[in-house]
mmCIF file of C-alpha atoms and ligand atoms in Angstrom:
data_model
loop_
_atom_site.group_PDB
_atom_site.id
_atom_site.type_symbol
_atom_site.label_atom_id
_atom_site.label_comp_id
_atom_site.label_asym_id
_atom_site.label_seq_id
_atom_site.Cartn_x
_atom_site.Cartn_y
_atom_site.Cartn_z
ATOM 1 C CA UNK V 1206 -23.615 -21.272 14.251
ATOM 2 C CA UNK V 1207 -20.417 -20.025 16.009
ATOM 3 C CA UNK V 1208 -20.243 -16.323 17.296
ATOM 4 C CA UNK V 1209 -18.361 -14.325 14.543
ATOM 5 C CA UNK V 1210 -15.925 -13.679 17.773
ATOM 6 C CA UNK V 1211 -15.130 -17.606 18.283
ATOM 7 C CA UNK V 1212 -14.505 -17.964 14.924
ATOM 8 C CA UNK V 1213 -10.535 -18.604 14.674
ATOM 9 C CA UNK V 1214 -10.063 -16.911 11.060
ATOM 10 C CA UNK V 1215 -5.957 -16.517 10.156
ATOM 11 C CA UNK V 1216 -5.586 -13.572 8.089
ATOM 12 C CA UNK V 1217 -2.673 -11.332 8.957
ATOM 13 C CA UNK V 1218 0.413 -12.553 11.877
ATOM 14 C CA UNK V 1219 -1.088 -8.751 13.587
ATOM 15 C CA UNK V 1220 -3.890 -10.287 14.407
ATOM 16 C CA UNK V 1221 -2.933 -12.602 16.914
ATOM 17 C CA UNK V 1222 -0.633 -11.768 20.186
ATOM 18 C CA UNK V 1223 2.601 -13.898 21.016
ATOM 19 C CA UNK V 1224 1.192 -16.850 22.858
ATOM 20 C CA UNK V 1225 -1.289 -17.759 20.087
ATOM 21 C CA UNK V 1226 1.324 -17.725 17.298
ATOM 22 C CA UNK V 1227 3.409 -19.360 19.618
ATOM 23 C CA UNK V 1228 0.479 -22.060 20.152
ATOM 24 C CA UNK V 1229 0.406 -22.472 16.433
ATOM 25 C CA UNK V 1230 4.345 -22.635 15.852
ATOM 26 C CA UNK V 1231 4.404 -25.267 18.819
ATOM 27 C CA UNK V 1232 1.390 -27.428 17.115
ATOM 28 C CA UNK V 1233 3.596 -27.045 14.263
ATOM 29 C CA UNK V 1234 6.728 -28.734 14.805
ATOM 30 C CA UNK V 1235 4.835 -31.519 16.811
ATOM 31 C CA UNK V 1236 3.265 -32.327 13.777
ATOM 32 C CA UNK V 1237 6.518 -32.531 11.997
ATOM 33 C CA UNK V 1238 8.140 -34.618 14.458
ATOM 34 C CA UNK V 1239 4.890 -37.103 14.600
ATOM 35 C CA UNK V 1240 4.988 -36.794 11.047
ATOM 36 C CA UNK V 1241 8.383 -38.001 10.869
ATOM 37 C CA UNK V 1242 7.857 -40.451 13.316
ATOM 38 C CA UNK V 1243 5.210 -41.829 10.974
ATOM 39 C CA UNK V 1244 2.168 -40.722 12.809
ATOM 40 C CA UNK V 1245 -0.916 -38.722 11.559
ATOM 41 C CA UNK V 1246 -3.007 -37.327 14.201
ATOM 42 C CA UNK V 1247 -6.342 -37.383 12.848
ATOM 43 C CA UNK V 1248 -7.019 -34.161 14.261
ATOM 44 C CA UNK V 1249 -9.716 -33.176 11.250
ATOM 45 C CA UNK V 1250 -10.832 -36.177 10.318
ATOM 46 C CA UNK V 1251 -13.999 -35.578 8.030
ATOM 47 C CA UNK V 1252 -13.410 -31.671 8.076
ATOM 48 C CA UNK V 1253 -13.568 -30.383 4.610
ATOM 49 C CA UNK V 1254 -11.199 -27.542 3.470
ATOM 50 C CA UNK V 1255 -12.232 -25.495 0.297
ATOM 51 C CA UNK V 1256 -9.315 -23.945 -1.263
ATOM 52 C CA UNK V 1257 -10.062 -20.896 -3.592
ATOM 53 C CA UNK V 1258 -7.099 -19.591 -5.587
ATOM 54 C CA UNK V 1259 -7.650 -16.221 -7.954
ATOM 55 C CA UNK V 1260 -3.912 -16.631 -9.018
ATOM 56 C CA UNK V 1261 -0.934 -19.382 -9.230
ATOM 57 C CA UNK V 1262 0.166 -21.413 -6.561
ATOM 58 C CA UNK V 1263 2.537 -24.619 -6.312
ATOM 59 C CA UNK V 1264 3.429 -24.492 -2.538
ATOM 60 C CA UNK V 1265 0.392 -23.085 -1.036
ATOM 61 C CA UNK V 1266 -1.689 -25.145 -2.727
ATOM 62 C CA UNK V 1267 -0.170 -28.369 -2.321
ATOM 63 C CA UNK V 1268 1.022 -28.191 1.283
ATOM 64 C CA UNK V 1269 -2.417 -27.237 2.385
ATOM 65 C CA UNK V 1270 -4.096 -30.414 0.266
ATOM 66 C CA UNK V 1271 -1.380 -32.598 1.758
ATOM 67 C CA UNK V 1272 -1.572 -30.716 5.302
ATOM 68 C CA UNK V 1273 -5.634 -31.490 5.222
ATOM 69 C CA UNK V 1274 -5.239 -35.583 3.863
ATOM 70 C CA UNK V 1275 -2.600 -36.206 6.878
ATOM 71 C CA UNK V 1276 -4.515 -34.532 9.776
ATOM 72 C CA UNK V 1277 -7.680 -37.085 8.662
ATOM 73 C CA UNK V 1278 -9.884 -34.154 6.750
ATOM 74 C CA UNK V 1279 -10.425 -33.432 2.592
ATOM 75 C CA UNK V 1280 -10.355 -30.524 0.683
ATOM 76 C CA UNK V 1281 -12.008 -29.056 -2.344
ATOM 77 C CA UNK V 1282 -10.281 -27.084 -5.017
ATOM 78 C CA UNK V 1283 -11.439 -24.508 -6.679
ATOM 79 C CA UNK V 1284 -10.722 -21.017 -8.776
ATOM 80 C CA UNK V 1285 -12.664 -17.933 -9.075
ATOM 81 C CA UNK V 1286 -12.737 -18.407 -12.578
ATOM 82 C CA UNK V 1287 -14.881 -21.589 -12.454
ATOM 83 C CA UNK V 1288 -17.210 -20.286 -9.644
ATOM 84 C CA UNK V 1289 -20.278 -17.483 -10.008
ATOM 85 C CA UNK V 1290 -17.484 -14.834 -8.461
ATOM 86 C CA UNK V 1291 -16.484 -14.617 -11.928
ATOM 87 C CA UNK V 1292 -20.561 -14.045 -12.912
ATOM 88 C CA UNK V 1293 -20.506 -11.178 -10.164
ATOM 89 C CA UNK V 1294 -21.663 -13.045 -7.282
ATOM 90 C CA UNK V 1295 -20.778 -11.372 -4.431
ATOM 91 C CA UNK V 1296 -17.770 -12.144 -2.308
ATOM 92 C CA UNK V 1297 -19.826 -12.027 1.033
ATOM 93 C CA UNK V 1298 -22.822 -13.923 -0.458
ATOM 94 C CA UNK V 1299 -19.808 -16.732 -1.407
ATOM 95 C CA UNK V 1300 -18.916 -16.959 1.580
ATOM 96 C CA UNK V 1301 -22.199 -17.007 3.629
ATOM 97 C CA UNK V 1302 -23.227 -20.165 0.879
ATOM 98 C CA UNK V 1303 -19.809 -21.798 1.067
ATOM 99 C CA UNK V 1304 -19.784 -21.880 5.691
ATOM 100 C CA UNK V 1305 -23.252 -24.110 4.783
ATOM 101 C CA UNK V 1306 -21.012 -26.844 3.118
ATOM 102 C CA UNK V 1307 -17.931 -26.937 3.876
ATOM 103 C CA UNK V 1308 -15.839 -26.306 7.395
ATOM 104 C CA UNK V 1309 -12.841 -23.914 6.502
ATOM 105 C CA UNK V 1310 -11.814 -21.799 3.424
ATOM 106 C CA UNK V 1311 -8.555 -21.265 2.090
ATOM 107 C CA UNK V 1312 -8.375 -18.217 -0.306
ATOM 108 C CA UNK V 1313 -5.526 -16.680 -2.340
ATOM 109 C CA UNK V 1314 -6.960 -13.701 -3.793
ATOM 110 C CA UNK V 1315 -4.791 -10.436 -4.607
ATOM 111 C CA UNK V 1316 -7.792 -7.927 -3.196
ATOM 112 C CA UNK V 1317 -7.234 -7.625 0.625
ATOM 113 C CA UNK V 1318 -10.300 -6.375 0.981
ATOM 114 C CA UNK V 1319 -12.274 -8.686 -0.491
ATOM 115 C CA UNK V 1320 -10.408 -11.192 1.707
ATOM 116 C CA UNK V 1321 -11.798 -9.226 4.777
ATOM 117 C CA UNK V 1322 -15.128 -9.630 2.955
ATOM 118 C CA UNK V 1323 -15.336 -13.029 3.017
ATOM 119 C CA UNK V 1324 -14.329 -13.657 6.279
ATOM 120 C CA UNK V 1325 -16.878 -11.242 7.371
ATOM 121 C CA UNK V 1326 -19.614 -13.051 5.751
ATOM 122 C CA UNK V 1327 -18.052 -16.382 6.427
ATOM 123 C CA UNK V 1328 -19.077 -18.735 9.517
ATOM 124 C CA UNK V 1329 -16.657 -20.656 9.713
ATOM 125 C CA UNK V 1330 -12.616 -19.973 9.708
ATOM 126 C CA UNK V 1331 -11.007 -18.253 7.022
ATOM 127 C CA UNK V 1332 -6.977 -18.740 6.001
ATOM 128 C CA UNK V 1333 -5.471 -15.673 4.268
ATOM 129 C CA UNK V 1334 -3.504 -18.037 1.228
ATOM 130 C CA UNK V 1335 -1.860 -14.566 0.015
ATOM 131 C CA UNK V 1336 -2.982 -11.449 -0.595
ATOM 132 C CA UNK V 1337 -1.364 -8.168 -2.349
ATOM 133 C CA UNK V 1338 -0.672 -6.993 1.000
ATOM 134 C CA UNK V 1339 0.475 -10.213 3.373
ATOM 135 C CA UNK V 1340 1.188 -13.557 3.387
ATOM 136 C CA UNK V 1341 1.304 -14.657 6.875
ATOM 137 C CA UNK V 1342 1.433 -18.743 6.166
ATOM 138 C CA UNK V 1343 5.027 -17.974 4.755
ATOM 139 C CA UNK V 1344 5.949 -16.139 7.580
ATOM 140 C CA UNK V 1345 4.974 -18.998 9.831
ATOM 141 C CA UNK V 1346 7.058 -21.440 7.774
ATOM 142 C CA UNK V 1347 9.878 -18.591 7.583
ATOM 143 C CA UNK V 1348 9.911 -18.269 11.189
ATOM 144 C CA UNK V 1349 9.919 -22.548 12.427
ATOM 145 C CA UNK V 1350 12.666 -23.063 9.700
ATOM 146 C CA UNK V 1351 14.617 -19.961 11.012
ATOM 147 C CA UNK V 1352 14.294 -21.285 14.944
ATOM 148 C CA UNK V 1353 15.140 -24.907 13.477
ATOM 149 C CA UNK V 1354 18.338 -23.634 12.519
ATOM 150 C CA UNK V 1355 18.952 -21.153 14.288
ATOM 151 C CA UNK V 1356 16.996 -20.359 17.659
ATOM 152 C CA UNK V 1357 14.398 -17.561 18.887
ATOM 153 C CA UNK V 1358 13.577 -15.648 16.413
ATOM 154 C CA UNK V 1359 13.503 -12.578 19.143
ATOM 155 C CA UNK V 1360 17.129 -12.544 19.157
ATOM 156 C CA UNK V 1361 18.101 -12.482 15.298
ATOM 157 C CA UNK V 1362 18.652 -9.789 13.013
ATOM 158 C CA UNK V 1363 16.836 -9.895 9.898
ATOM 159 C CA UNK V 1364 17.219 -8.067 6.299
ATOM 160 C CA UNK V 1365 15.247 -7.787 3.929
ATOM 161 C CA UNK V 1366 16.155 -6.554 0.338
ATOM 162 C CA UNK V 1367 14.624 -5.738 -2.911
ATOM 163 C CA UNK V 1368 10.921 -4.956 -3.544
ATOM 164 C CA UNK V 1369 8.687 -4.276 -0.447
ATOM 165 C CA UNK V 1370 5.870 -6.504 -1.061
ATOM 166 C CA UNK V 1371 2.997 -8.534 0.506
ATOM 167 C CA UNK V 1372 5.824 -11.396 2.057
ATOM 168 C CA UNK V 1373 7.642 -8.554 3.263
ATOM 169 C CA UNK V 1374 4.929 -7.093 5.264
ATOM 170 C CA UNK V 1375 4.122 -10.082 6.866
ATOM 171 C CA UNK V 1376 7.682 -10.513 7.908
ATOM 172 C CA UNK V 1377 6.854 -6.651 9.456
ATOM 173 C CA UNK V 1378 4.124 -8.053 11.715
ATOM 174 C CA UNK V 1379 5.870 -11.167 12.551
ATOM 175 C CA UNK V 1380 8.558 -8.857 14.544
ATOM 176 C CA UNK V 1381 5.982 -6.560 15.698
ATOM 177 C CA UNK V 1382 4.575 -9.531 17.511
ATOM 178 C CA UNK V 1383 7.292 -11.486 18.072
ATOM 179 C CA UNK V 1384 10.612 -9.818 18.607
ATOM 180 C CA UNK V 1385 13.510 -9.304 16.601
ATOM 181 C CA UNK V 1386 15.137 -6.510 14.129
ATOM 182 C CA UNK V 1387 14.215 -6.086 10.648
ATOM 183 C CA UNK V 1388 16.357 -3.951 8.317
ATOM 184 C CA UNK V 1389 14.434 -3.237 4.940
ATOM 185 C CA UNK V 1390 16.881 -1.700 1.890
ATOM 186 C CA UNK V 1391 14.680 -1.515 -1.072
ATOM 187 C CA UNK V 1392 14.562 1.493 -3.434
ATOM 188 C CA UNK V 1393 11.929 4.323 -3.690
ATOM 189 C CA UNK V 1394 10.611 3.910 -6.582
ATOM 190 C CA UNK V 1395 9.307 -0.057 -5.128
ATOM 191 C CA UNK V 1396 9.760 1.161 -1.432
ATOM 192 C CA UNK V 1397 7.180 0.447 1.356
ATOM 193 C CA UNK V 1398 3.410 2.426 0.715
ATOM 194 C CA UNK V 1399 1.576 4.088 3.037
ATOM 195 C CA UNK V 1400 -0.285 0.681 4.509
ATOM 196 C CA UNK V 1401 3.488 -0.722 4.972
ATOM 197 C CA UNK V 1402 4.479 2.710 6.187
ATOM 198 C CA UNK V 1403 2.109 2.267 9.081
ATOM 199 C CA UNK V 1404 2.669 -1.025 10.004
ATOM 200 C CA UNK V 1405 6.853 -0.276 10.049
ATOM 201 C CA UNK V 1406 5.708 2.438 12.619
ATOM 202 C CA UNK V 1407 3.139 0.071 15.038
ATOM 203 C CA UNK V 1408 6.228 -2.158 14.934
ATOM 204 C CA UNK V 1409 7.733 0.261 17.347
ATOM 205 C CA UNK V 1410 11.495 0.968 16.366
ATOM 206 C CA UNK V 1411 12.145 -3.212 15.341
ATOM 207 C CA UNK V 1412 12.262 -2.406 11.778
ATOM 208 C CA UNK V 1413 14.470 0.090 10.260
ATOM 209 C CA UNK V 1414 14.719 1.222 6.647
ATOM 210 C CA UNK V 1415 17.854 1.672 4.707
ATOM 211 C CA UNK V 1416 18.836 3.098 1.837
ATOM 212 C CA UNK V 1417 21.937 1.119 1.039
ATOM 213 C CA UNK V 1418 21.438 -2.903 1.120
ATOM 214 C CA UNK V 1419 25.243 -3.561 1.958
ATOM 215 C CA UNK V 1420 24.235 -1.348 5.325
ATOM 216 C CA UNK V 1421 21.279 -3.063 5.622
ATOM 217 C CA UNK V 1422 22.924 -6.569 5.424
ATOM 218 C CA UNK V 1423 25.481 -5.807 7.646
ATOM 219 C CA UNK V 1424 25.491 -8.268 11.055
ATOM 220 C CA UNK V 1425 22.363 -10.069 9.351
ATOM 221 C CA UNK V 1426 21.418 -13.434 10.903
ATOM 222 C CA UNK V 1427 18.832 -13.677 8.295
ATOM 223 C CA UNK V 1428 18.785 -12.308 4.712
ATOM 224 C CA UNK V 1429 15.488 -12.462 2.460
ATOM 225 C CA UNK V 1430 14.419 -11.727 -0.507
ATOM 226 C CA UNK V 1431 11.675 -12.334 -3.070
ATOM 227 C CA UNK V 1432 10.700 -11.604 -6.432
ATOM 228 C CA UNK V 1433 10.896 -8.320 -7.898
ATOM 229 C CA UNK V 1434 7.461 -9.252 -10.047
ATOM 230 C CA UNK V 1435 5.032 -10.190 -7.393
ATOM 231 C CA UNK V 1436 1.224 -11.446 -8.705
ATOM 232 C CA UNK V 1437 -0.639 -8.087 -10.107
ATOM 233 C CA UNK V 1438 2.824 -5.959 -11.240
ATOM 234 C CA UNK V 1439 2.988 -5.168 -14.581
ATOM 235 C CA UNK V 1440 6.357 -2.790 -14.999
ATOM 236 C CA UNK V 1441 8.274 -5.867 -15.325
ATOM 237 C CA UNK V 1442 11.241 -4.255 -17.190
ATOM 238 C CA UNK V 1443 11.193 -1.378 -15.016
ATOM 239 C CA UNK V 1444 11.319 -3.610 -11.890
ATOM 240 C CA UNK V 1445 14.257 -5.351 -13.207
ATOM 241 C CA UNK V 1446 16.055 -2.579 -14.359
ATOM 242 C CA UNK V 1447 15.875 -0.419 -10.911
ATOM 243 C CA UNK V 1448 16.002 -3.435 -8.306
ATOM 244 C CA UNK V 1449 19.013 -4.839 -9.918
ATOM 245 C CA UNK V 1450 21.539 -3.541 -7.333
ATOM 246 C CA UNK V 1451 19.062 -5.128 -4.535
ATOM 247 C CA UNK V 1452 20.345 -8.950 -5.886
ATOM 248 C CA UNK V 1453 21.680 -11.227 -3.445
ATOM 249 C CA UNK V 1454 24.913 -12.783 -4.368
ATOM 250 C CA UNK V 1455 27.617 -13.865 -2.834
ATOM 251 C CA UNK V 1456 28.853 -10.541 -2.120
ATOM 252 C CA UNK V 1457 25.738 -9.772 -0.756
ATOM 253 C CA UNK V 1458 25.732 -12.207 1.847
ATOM 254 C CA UNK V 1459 29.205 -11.849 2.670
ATOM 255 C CA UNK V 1460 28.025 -8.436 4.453
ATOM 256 C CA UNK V 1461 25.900 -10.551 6.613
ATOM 257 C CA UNK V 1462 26.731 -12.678 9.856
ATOM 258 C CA UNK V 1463 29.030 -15.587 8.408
ATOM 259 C CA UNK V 1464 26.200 -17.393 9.934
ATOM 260 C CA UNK V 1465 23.856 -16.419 8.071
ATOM 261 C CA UNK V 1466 21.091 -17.983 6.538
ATOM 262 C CA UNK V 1467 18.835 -16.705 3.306
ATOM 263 C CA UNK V 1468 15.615 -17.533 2.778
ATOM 264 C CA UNK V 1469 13.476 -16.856 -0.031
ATOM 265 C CA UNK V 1470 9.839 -17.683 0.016
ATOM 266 C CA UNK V 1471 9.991 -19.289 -3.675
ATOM 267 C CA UNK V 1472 9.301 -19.150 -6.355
ATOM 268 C CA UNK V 1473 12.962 -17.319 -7.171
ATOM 269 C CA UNK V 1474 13.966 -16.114 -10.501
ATOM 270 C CA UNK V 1475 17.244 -17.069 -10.763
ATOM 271 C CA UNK V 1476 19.583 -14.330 -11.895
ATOM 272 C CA UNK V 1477 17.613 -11.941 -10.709
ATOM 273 C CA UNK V 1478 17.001 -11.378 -7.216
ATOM 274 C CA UNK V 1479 19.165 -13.952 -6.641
ATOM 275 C CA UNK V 1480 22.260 -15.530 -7.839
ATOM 276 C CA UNK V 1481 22.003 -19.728 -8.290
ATOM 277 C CA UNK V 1482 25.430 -19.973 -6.011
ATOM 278 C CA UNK V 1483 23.577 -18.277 -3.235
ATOM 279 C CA UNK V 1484 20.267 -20.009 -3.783
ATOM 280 C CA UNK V 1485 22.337 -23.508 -3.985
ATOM 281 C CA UNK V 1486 24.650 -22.289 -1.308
ATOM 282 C CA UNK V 1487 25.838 -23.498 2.026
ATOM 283 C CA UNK V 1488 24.067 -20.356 4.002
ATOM 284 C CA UNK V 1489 20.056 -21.517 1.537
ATOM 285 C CA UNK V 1490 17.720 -23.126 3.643
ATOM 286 C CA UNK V 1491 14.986 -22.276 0.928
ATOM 287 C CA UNK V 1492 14.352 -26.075 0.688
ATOM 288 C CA UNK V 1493 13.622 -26.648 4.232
ATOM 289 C CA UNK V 1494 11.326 -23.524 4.098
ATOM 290 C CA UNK V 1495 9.220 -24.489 1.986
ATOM 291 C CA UNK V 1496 8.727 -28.068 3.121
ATOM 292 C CA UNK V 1497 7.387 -26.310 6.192
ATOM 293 C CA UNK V 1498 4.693 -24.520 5.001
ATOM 294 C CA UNK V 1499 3.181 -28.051 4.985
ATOM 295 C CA UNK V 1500 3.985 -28.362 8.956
ATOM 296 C CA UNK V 1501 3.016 -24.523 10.297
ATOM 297 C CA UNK V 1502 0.186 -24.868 8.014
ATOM 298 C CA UNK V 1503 -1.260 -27.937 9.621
ATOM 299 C CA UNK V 1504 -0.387 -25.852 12.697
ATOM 300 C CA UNK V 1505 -2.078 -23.137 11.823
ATOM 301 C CA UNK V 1506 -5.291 -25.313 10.631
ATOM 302 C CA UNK V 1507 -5.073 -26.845 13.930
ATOM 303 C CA UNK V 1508 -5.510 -23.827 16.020
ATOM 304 C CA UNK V 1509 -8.877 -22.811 13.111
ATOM 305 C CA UNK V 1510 -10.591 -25.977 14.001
ATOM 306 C CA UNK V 1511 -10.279 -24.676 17.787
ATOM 307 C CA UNK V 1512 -6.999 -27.128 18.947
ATOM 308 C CA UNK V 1513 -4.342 -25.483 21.609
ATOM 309 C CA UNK V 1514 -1.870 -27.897 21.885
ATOM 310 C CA UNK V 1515 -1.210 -31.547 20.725
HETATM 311 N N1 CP F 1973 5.651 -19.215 -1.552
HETATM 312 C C1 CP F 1973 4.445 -19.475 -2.067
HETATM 313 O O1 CP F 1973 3.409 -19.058 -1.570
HETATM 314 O O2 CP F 1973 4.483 -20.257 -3.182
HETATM 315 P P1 CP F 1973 3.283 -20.555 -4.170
HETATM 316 O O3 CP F 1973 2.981 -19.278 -4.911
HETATM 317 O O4 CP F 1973 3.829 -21.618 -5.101
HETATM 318 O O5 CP F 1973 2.105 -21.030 -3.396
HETATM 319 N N1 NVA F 1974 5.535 -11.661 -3.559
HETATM 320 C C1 NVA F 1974 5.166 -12.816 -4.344
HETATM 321 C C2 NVA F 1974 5.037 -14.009 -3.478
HETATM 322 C C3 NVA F 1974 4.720 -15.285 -4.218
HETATM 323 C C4 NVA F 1974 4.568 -16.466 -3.301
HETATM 324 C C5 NVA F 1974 3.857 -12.536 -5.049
HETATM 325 O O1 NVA F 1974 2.966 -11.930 -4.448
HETATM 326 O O2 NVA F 1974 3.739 -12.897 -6.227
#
């Protein structure tokens, strides 16, 4: 049984230093360039991935199927709904019966905590899918489609805009770690908490909150947004009503870099964070984003089954 310290868990980008993400992100695009090459390393063939999701998924759950079947291994899908979590059996006690079948879990669960739980309790690695508070495979992804395009991320400018949520925060860490600037304009009333508050200040001066997006924008290399309706909110029509001036349109990005790119971790409500010229525009690369969550998550699955480099 491996040591709970040699177990490579991925739950939050502040976990890891620089040359460990930058393992990952490296593993990463050499599986997208195999991949496109027409090669499949079978670097987990016969490994079995159990993927738990507690809420909705399209991306994360089919880039990490698809991520498993081309690196040689299988996964299992499941819900908390269909398992005894919904009868009350514990989180930890899942976890310590699941490491005796299967080799990894995959879990998108909105409780951070009970996240931390299971990979407690868990023997084998443990991939945070999203939680109410991160979402660091989407900041992977965000990160190898930024440098793609654009180059080290430690040089960019970033801004973020609208509701300060889960994706957000990971985008926090990512800097922290990393390098780069992150503006953050989003209003009070859906402005960063206390756990975000404390993260903004570990990131040491890199991220800076302001009031008015236009400012915040301004010199962007990189403008994101997401939802303003993440998994778990309820004030739907309250959200809407007070986040409206946060929208990205056009006139929105024409405050940023005329280089700049926007991102949006999907899936977008169009209209309402942001406009369909923007999402459909020349400066979108939401596409390419999202196709690679499939290649930094068979990155990051990779570096759980203990691989450094390919
Ligand atoms: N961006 C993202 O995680 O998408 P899904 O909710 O579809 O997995
Ligand atoms: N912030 C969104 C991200 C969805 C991928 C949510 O948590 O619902």
């Amino acid at each position: 049984m491996a040591s709970a310290q040699s177990i490579r868990h991925f739950l939050d980008i502040k976990d890891h230093d620089a040359t460990t993400l930058r393992k990952i992100l490296d593993m990463s695009l050499r599986l997208k360039q195999l991949l496109k090459e027409g090669e499949h390393p079978q670097l987990l063939k016969d490994k079995v991935l159990a993927m738990i999701f507690e809420r909705e998924s399209t991306r994360t759950r089919v880039s990490f199927d698809v991520g498993m079947r081309q690196l040689g291994g299988e996964t299992i899908m499941l819900t908390g709904k269909e398992m005894q979590l919904s009868r009350e059996e514990t989180i930890a006690d899942t976890a310590r019966v699941m490491s005796r079948y299967v080799d990894a879990i995959m879990i998108r669960i909105l409780s951070h905590d009970d996240l931390l739980e299971l990979a407690g309790a868990a023997t084998i690695p443990v991939i945070n899918g999203l939680t109410r508070v991160s979402h660091p495979c989407q900041i992977l992804a965000d990160i190898q489609t930024f440098e793609e395009h654009r180059g080290p991320i430690n040089d960019a400018k970033v801004a973020w805009v609208g509701d300060a949520n889960n994706v957000m925060v990971s985008w926090v860490h990512a800097v922290t770690v990393l390098g780069g600037k992150l503006n953050i304009s989003a209003p009070k009333e859906y402005g960063p908490d206390q756990g975000m508050l404390s993260d903004i200040a570990a990131a040491g001066g890199k991220v800076e909150l302001i009031d008015d997006p236009r400012a915040a924008v301004d010199g962007a290399d990189l403008v994101i947004t997401d939802t303003w309706v993440s998994m778990g909110d309820s004030d739907v029509n309250e959200r809407r009503r007070i986040l409206k001036p946060y929208r990205v349109d056009k006139a929105m990005m024409s405050a940023a870099n005329s280089k700049a790119l926007f991102m949006h971790c999907l899936p977008a409500h169009r209209g309402d964070e942001v406009t369909s010229d923007v999402m459909d525009g020349p400066q979108s690369v939401v596409f390419d984003e999202a196709e690679n969550r499939l290649h930094a998550q068979k990155g990051v699955l990779a570096w759980c089954f203990g691989w450094d480099e390919i």
